[in-house]
Short mmCIF file of C-alpha atoms and ligand atoms in Angstrom, two decimals:
data_model
loop_
_atom_site.label_atom_id
_atom_site.label_comp_id
_atom_site.label_asym_id
_atom_site.label_seq_id
_atom_site.Cartn_x
_atom_site.Cartn_y
_atom_site.Cartn_z
CA MET W 1 -15.38 6.57 -4.52
CA PRO W 2 -13.31 5.42 -2.02
CA LYS W 3 -11.48 7.92 0.01
CA ILE W 4 -8.17 6.71 1.61
CA THR W 5 -5.69 8.62 3.97
CA PHE W 6 -2.16 7.94 3.51
CA ALA W 7 0.07 8.63 6.50
CA LEU W 8 3.31 9.90 4.98
CA PRO W 9 6.88 9.28 5.97
CA ASP W 10 7.17 12.72 7.09
CA GLY W 11 4.27 12.46 9.54
CA LYS W 12 1.80 14.34 7.58
CA GLU W 13 -1.40 12.84 6.06
CA ARG W 14 -3.07 13.12 2.51
CA THR W 15 -6.52 11.87 1.56
CA CYS W 16 -6.96 10.57 -1.59
CA SER W 17 -10.04 9.84 -3.65
CA ALA W 18 -9.27 6.44 -5.47
CA ASN W 19 -11.05 4.79 -8.41
CA GLU W 20 -11.86 1.40 -7.85
CA GLY W 21 -10.09 -1.35 -9.69
CA LEU W 22 -6.70 0.62 -9.37
CA SER W 23 -4.05 -0.62 -6.91
CA LEU W 24 -3.16 1.29 -3.92
CA MET W 25 0.46 1.99 -5.68
CA GLU W 26 -1.21 3.30 -8.65
CA VAL W 27 -3.31 5.66 -6.34
CA ALA W 28 -0.16 6.57 -4.58
CA LEU W 29 1.55 7.49 -7.68
CA GLN W 30 -1.37 9.35 -9.00
CA ASN W 31 -1.31 11.86 -6.15
CA ALA W 32 2.74 11.95 -6.28
CA LEU W 33 2.72 10.70 -2.65
CA PRO W 34 6.38 10.51 -1.41
CA GLY W 35 7.67 6.92 -0.25
CA ILE W 36 6.22 4.80 -3.04
CA ILE W 37 8.75 4.17 -5.98
CA ALA W 38 7.26 1.26 -7.51
CA GLU W 39 10.26 0.24 -9.82
CA CYS W 40 8.66 -2.79 -11.24
CA ASN W 41 5.51 -1.02 -12.16
CA GLY W 42 2.95 -3.41 -9.81
CA SER W 43 4.67 -6.73 -10.90
CA ALA W 44 5.11 -7.58 -7.17
CA ALA W 45 8.96 -7.72 -8.05
CA CYS W 46 10.46 -4.85 -6.27
CA ALA W 47 9.10 -4.28 -2.79
CA THR W 48 9.39 -0.27 -3.29
CA CYS W 49 5.56 -0.09 -3.01
CA HIS W 50 5.74 -1.04 0.98
CA VAL W 51 2.80 0.20 2.96
CA ILE W 52 1.57 -0.78 6.30
CA VAL W 53 -2.13 -1.31 6.67
CA GLU W 54 -4.43 -1.34 10.07
CA ASP W 55 -5.40 -4.62 11.77
CA ALA W 56 -8.86 -4.13 10.82
CA LEU W 57 -8.36 -3.26 7.28
CA ALA W 58 -5.58 -6.36 6.82
CA ALA W 59 -8.34 -8.63 7.81
CA MET W 60 -10.66 -7.41 5.38
CA LEU W 61 -8.22 -7.69 2.51
CA ASP W 62 -7.42 -10.66 0.29
CA PRO W 63 -4.81 -12.93 2.03
CA ILE W 64 -1.12 -12.24 1.16
CA SER W 65 0.01 -14.48 -1.50
CA GLU W 66 3.15 -16.68 -1.11
CA HIS W 67 4.96 -14.29 -3.59
CA GLU W 68 4.01 -11.02 -1.79
CA ASN W 69 5.04 -12.59 1.35
CA ASP W 70 8.49 -13.55 -0.05
CA MET W 71 8.87 -10.10 -1.39
CA LEU W 72 7.89 -8.15 1.84
CA GLU W 73 11.45 -9.63 3.30
CA PHE W 74 13.16 -7.21 0.78
CA THR W 75 11.40 -4.03 1.81
CA ALA W 76 13.50 -0.99 2.63
CA ALA W 77 11.93 -0.20 5.90
CA ALA W 78 11.68 -3.13 8.24
CA ARG W 79 8.50 -5.37 7.89
CA GLN W 80 5.78 -4.91 10.32
CA PRO W 81 2.70 -6.91 11.13
CA GLY W 82 0.47 -4.77 8.76
CA SER W 83 3.15 -4.68 5.77
CA ARG W 84 1.75 -5.23 2.55
CA LEU W 85 3.00 -4.29 -1.18
CA SER W 86 0.65 -1.52 -2.33
CA CYS W 87 0.85 -3.00 -5.81
CA GLN W 88 -1.20 -6.18 -4.73
CA ILE W 89 -4.09 -4.30 -3.24
CA ARG W 90 -7.14 -3.27 -5.19
CA VAL W 91 -9.13 -0.49 -4.39
CA ASP W 92 -12.74 -1.25 -3.39
CA ASP W 93 -15.31 -0.10 -1.00
CA ARG W 94 -13.41 -1.82 1.83
CA LEU W 95 -10.96 0.61 1.64
CA ASP W 96 -13.13 3.69 2.06
CA GLY W 97 -12.00 5.68 5.13
CA ALA W 98 -8.91 3.43 5.51
CA ILE W 99 -5.68 4.71 6.93
CA VAL W 100 -2.44 3.34 4.94
CA ARG W 101 0.95 4.32 6.43
CA ILE W 102 3.82 4.62 3.91
CA PRO W 103 7.18 3.99 6.16
CA ALA W 104 9.97 5.76 6.14
CA GLU W 105 13.05 4.15 4.26
CA ALA W 106 15.10 2.34 7.00
S1 FES O 1 5.50 -1.98 -7.80
FE1 FES O 1 7.06 -3.29 -7.31
S2 FES O 1 6.46 -4.61 -5.90
FE2 FES O 1 4.78 -3.23 -5.92
#
């Protein structure tokens, strides 16, 4: 089971075991992590599940879809190079050991 470390908005970290097939957003909600709201419940329609992934992980993930790219313009915290919608990232072995940052709202 992949272990993913979330860097929280307050600077603390939480490492969570994640079931493969869930989205990163679902893992964050299961673990009651602050900063992930997920108003649209994973439909890529709210941008309240914004996370920032490191370059190495970003390169391994499936590319950002055109729709996700559009929605990333509506995040509360400023978009950054590693910005993704966590509801659009499925957990698999590639995420084992990953560090995913949840930004503080701007
Ligand atoms: S949960 Fe709404 S965009 Fe991800």
